Coordinates of C-alpha atoms in Angstrom, one line a residue:
X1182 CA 225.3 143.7 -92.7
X1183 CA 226.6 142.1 -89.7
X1184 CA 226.7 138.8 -90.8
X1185 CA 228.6 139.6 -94.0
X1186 CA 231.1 141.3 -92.2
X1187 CA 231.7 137.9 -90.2
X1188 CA 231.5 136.0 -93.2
X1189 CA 234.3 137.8 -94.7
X1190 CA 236.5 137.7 -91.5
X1191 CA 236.1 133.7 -90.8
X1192 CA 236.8 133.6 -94.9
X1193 CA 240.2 135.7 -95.0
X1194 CA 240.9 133.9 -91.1
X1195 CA 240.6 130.3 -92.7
X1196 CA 242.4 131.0 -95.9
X1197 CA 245.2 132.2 -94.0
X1198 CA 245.1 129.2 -91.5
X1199 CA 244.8 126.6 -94.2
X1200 CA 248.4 125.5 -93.6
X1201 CA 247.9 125.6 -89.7
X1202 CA 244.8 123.1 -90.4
X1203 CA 246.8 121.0 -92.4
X1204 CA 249.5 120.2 -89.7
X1205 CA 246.7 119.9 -87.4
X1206 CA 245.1 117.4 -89.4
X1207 CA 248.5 115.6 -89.8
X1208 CA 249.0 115.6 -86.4
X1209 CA 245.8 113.8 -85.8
X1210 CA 246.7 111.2 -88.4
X1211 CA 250.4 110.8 -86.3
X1212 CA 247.8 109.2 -83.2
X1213 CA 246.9 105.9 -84.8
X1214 CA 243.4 105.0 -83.8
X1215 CA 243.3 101.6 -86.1
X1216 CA 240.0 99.8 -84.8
X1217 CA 239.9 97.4 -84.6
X1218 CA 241.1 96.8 -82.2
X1219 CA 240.5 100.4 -81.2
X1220 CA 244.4 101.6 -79.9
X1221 CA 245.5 105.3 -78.7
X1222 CA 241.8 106.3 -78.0
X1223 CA 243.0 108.0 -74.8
X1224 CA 246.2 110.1 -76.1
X1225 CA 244.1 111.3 -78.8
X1226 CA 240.9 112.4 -76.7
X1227 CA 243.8 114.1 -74.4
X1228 CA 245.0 115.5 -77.2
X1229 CA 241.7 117.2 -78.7
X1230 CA 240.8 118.2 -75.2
X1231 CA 243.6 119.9 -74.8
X1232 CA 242.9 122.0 -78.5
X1233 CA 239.1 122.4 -77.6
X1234 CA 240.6 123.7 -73.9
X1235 CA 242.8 126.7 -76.2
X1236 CA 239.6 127.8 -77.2
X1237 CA 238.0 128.7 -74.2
X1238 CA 235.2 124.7 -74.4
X1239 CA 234.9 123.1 -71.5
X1240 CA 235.9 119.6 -72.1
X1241 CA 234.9 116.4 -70.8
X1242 CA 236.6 112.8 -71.3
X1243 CA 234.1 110.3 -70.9
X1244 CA 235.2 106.6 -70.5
X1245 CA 232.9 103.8 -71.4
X1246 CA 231.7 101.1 -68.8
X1247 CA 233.6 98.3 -69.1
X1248 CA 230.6 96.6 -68.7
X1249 CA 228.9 98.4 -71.6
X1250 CA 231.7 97.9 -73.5
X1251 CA 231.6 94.5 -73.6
X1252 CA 227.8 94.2 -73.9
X1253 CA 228.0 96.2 -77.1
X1254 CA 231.6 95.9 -78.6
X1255 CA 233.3 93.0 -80.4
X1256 CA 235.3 90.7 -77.9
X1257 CA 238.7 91.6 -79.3
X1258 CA 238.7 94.9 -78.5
X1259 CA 237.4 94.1 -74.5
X1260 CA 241.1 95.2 -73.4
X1261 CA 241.4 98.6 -75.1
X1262 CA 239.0 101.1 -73.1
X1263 CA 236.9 102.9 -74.6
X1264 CA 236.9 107.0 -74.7
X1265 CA 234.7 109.7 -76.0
X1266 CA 235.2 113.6 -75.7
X1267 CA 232.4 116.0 -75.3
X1268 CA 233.5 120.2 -75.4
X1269 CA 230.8 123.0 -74.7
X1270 CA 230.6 126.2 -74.9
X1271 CA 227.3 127.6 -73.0
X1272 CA 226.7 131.0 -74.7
X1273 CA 223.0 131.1 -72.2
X1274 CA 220.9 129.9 -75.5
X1275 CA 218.0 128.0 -74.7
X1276 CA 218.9 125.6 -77.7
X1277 CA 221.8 123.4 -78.2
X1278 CA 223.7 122.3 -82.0
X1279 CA 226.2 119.7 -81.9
X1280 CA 228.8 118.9 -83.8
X1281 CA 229.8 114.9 -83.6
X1282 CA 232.8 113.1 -85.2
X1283 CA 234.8 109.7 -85.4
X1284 CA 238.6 109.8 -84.5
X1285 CA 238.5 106.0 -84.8
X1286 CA 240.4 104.5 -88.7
X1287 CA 239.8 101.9 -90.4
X1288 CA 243.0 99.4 -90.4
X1289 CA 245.2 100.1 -93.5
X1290 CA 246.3 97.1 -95.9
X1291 CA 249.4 97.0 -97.1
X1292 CA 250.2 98.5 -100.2
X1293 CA 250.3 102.4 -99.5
X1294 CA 252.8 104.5 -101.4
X1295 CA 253.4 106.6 -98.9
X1296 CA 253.3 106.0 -94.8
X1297 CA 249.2 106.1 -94.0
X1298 CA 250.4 107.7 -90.6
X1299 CA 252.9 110.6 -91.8
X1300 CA 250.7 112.4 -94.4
X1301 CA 251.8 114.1 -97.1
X1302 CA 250.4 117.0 -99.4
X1303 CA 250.6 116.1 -102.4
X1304 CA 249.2 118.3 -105.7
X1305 CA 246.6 119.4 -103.2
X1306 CA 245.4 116.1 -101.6
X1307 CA 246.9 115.5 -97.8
X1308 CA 247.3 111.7 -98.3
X1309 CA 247.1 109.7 -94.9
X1310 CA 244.7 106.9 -93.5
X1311 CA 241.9 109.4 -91.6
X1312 CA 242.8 112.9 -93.6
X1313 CA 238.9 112.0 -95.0
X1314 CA 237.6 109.5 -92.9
X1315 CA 237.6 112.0 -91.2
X1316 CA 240.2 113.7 -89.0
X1317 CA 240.6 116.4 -91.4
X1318 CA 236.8 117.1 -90.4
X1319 CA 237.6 117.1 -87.1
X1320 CA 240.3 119.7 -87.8
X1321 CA 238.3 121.4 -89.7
X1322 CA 235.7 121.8 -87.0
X1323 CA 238.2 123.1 -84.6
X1324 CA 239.2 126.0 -86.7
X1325 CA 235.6 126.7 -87.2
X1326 CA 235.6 128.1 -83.7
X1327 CA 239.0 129.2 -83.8
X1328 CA 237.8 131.4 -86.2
X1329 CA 234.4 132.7 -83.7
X1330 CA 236.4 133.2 -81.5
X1331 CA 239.0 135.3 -83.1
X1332 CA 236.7 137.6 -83.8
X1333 CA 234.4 137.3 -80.9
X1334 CA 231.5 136.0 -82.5
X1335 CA 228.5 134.4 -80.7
X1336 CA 226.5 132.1 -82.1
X1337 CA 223.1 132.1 -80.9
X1338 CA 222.4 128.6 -79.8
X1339 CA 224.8 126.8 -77.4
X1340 CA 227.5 124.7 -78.9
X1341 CA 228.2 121.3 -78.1
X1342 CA 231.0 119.2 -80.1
X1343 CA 231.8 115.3 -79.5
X1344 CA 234.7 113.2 -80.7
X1345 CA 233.8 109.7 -80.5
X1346 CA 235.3 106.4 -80.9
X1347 CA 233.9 103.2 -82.4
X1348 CA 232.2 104.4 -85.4
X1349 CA 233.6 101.8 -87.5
X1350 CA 232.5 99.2 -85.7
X1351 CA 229.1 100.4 -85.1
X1352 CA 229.7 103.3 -83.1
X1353 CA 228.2 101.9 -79.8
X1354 CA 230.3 102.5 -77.3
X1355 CA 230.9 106.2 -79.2
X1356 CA 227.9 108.4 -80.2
X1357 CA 225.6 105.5 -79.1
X1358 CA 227.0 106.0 -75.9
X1359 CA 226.6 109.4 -75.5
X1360 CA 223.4 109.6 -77.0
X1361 CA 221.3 106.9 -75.2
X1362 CA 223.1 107.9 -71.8
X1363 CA 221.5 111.3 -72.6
X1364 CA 225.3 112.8 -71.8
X1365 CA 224.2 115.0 -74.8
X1366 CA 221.0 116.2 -75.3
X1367 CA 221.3 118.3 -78.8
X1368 CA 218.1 119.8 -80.3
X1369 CA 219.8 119.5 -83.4
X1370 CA 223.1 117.9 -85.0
X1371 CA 225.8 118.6 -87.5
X1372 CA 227.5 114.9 -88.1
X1373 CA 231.0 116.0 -90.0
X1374 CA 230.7 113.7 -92.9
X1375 CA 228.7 111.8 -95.4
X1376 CA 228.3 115.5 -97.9
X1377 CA 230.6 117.0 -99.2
X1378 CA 231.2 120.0 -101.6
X1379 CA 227.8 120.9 -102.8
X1380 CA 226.2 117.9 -101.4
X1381 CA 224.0 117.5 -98.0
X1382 CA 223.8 114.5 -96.2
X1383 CA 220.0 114.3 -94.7
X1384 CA 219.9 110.8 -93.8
X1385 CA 221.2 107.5 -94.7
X1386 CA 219.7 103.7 -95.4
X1387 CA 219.1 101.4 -92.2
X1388 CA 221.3 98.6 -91.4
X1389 CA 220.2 94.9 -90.9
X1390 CA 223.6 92.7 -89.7
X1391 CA 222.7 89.7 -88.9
X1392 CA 225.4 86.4 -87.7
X1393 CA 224.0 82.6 -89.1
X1394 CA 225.3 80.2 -87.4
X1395 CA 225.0 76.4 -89.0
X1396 CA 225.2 72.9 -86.9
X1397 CA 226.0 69.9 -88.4
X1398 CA 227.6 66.6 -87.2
X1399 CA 231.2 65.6 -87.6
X1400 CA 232.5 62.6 -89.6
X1401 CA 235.7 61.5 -91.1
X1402 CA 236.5 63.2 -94.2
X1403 CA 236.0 59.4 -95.9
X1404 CA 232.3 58.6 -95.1
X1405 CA 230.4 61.9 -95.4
X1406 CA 227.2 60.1 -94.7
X1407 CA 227.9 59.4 -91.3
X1408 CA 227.8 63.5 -90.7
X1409 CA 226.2 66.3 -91.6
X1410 CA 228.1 69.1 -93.4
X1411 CA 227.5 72.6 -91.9
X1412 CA 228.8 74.0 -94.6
X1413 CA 226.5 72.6 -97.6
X1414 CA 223.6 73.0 -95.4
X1415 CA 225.1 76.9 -94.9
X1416 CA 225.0 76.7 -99.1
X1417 CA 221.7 75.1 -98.8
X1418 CA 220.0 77.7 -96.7
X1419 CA 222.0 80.8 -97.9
X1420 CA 220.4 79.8 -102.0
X1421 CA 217.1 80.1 -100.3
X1422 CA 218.2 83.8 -98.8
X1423 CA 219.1 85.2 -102.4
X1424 CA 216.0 84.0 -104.0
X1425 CA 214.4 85.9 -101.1
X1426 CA 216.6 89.1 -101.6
X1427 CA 216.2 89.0 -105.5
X1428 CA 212.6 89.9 -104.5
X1429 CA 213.7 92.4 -102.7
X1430 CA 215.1 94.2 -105.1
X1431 CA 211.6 95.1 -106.8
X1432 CA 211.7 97.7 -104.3
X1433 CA 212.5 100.9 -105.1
X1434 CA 212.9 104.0 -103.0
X1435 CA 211.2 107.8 -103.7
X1436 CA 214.0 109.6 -101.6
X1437 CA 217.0 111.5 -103.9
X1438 CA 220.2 109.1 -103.0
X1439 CA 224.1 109.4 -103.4
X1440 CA 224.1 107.1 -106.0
X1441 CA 221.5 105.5 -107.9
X1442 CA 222.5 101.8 -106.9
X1443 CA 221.7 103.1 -103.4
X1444 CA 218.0 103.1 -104.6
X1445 CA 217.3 100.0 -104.0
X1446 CA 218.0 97.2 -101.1
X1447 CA 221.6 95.5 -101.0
X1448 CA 222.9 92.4 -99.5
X1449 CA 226.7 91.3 -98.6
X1450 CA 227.2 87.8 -98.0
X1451 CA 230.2 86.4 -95.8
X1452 CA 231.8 89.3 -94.8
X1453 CA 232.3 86.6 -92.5
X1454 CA 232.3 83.4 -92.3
X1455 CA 234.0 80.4 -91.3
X1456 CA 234.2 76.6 -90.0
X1457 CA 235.8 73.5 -89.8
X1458 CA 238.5 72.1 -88.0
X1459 CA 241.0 69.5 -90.3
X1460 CA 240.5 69.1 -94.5
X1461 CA 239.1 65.5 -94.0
X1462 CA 236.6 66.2 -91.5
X1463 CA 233.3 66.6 -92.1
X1464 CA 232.9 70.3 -90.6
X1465 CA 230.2 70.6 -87.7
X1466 CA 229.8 74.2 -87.7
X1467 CA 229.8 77.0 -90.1
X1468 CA 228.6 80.5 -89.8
X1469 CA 228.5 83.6 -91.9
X1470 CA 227.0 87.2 -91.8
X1471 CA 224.4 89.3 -93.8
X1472 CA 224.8 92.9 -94.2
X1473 CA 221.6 94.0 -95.2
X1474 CA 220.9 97.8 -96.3
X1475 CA 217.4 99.1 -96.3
X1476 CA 215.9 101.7 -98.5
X1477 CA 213.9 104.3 -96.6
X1478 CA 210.4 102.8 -97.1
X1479 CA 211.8 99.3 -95.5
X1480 CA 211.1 98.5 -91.8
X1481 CA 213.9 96.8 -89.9
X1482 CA 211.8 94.8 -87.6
X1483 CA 209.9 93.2 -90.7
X1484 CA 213.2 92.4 -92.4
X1485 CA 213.9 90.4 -89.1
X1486 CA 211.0 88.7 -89.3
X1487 CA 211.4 87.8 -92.7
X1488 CA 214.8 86.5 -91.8
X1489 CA 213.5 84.8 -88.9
X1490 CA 210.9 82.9 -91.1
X1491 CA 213.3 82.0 -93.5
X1492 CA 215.3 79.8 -91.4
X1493 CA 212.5 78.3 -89.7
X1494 CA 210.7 77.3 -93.2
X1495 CA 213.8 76.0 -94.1
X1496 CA 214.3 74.1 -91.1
X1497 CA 211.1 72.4 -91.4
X1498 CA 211.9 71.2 -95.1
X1499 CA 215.5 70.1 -94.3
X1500 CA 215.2 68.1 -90.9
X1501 CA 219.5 67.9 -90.7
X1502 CA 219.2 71.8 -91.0
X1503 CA 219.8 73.5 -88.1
X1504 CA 220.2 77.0 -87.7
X1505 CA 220.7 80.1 -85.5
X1506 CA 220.4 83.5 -86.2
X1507 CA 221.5 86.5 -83.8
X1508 CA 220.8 90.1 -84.7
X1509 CA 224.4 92.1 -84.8
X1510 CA 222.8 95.0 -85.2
X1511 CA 219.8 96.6 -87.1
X1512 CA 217.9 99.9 -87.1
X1513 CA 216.1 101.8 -89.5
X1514 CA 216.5 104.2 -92.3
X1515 CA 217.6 107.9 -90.5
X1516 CA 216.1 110.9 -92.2
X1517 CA 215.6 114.3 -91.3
X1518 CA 212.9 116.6 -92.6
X1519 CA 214.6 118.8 -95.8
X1520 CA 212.3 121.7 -94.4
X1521 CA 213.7 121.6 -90.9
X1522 CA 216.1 124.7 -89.6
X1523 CA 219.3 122.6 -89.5
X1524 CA 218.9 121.8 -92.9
X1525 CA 218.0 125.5 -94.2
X1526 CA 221.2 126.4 -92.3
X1527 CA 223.3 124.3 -94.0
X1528 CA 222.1 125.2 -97.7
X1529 CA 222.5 128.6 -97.0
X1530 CA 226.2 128.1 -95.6
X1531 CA 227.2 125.3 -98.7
X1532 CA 225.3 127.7 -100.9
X1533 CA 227.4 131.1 -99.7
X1534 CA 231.1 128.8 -99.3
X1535 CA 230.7 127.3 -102.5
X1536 CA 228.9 129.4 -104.7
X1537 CA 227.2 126.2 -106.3
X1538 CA 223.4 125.3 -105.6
X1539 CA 223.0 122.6 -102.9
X1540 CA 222.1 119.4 -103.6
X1541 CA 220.1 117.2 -100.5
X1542 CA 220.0 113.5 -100.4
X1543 CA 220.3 110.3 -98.4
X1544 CA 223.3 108.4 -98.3
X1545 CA 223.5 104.8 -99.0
X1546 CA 226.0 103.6 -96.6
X1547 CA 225.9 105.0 -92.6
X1548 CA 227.1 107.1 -90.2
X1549 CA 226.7 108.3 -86.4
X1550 CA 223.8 110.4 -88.1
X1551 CA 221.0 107.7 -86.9
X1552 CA 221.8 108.1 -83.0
X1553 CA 220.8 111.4 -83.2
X1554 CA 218.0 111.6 -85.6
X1555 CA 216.5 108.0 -84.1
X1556 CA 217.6 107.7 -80.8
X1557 CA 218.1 111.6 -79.6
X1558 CA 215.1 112.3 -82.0
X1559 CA 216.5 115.9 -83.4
X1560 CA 217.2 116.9 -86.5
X1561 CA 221.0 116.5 -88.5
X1562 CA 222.8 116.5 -91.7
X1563 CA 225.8 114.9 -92.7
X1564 CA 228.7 117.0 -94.3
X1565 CA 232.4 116.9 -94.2
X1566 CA 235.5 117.5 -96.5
X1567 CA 236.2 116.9 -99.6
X1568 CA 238.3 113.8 -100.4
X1569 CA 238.1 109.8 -102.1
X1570 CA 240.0 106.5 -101.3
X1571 CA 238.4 106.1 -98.1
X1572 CA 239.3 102.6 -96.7
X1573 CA 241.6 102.1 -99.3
X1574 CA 245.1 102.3 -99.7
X1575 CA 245.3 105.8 -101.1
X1576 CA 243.0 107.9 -99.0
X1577 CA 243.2 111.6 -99.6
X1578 CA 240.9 115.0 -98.3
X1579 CA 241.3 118.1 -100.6
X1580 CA 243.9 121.0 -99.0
X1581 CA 241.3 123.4 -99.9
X1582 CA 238.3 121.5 -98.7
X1583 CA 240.0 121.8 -95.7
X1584 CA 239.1 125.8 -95.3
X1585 CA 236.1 125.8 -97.0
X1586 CA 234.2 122.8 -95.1
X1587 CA 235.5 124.6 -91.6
X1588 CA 233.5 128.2 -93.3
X1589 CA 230.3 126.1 -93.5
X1590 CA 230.4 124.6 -89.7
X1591 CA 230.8 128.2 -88.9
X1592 CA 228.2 129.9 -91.4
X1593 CA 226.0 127.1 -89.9
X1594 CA 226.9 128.0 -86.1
X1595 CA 226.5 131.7 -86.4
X1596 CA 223.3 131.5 -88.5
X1597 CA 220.9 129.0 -86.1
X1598 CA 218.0 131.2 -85.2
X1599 CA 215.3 128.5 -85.6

């Protein structure tokens, strides 16, 4: 009886503050955090410890190592520190649930129709680079314990919540960070995207990036035969990787997906890549990435060694070939049990918001969620507000997702007995 009593204050509470969360969520997208390169990470951490402060957390603004930072992040962002937030409220619980989001954004391209950084409502989308992607979780999450605290309700595990940086990137220097410094310590997680509506995020693929770097010997653009193109060997060498992948994609996984073309392994060729010096020389280097996604089933350090194996049968065919290949980053699939608490929790707080039966699956791109299923070892679910266009130009989260995805991190909070 208790609880529905709760549930029906935190309801009428967040109805009635949907128009305070959108103009906090706007005034989250106002702070730029592009990244790269990674800018206004500090006013923005200030800023969210100063909200999590209003409502009685103790905060904690935690800057990365310089030396970490550049051990693990790209090399144009070495000049822009690093921050991450951590707010906790200690209710005496034996048992901690975190609550972890990005603040960092995706760069935005030029053709917006309206400023990325001012949003605007508009037929009930809030229209801004981050209002999905996923500031307008981050608001949302705030109100969440607005709302327990309004009302004085204590949940019966200890709360922990992080805002992180460098999630696009790779999230290193964010919730890696934090993780494997053991600055949190959750024994289980609530990552603030990846579901949405009636959909739970349980997991997500694993990641294989991978850099190929390709030597050759420079000549004048008039007698290629006194060089050896990087490039063509690059072509050479990268025909031999899709005959490999095209194997791959026999494989099939048994885990309920996002989407069905998330059932089976992807690869993304030359997200980067480049060479050369001058038109008519014969170009000396050439590199270009993989991004590799792996169905649940796949191991990562096999897919490395198949990679590895690759370029060293292909070496030994091709004497001019020569090759490097450095790991950018790689770990396996993350998946938490669908019979654990944290995900009984959340089915019971989508199923009560939304009124629609919850649906669980894995998600075929990633999130944070994999530093704290793999690395922290606890269970955690994805789920975050409704919304589309995110990385585009036209990225919107639903007003009234808004409400409703702040009533399920709170159903979730007050309802964590396992």
């Amino acid at each position: 009886m208790k609880i529905d009593i709760a549930r029906k204050q935190i309801k009428k509470y967040l109805n009635d503050s949907r128009d305070d969360l959108v103009k906090l969520t706007q005034d989250l997208c106002r702070i730029s955090t592009e990244n790269p390169p990674g800018k206004n990470f500090k006013p923005l951490t200030v800023f969210l410890a100063d909200q999590m402060k209003q409502i009685g957390f103790k905060t904690d603004i935690i800057r990365v190592p310089k030396q970490y930072q550049q051990r693990y992040a790209p090399r144009e962002t070495w000049d822009l520190p690093r921050y991450n937030l951590v707010a906790r409220w200690d209710v005496g619980a034996g048992k901690t649930l975190h609550y972890n989001s990005h603040y960092d954004v995706v760069p935005v391209t030029d053709d917006w129709k309206t400023d990325p950084f001012d949003p605007v409502v508009k037929r009930g989308r809030l229209y801004g680079r981050g209002t999905s992607d996923m500031k307008g979780c981050m608001a949302s999450c705030i109100y969440a314990f607005k709302a327990l605290r309004e009302f004085g309700l204590i949940p019966p595990w200890n709360i922990e919540i992080s805002f992180t940086c460098d999630e696009e990137i790779g999230g290193m220097c964010g919730a890696g960070y934090i993780v494997k410094e053991r600055i949190v310590r959750p024994d289980a997680a609530v990552i603030c995207e990846g579901g949405a509506g009636a959909s739970i995020m349980i997991g997500h693929r694993g990641v294989l990036w991978i850099d190929i770097l390709i030597k050759g010997v420079a000549a004048h653009g008039s007698n290629p035969a006194a060089g050896v193109n990087a490039f063509e060997k690059g072509l050479d060498l990268l025909e031999i990787i899709r005959e490999y992948h095209k194997q791959c994609l026999n494989r099939e996984t048994g885990f309920t997906m996002d989407r069905s073309s998330a059932r089976r392994p992807s690869l993304t060729i030359g997200g980067l890549s480049g060479g050369g010096t001058k038109v008519n020389t014969i170009p000396s280097d050439f590199h270009f990435t993989l991004d590799r996604r792996l169905i649940p089933e796949e191991n990562v350090k096999l897919l490395v060694k198949d990679f590895k194996n690759i370029i060293a049968n292909a070496m030994h065919c091709d004497k001019q070939l020569k090759a490097k290949m450095d790991v950018l980053m790689d770990f396996d699939a993350a998946i938490t049990d669908s019979n654990s608490g944290i995900c009984h929790t959340t089915q019971n707080a989508v199923q009560y918001v939304t009124g629609k039966t919850p649906r669980s699956c894995i998600f075929g791109a990633f999130t944070d969620l994999h530093f704290f299923t793999n690395n922290a070892g606890c269970p955690s679910i994805g789920y975050g507000v409704e919304g589309d266009g995110i990385h585009g130009s036209q990225e919107y989260a639903k007003v009234s997702s808004l409400s409703d995805t702040a009533r399920v991190y709170a159903d979730i909070a007050l309802n964590m007995w396992e």
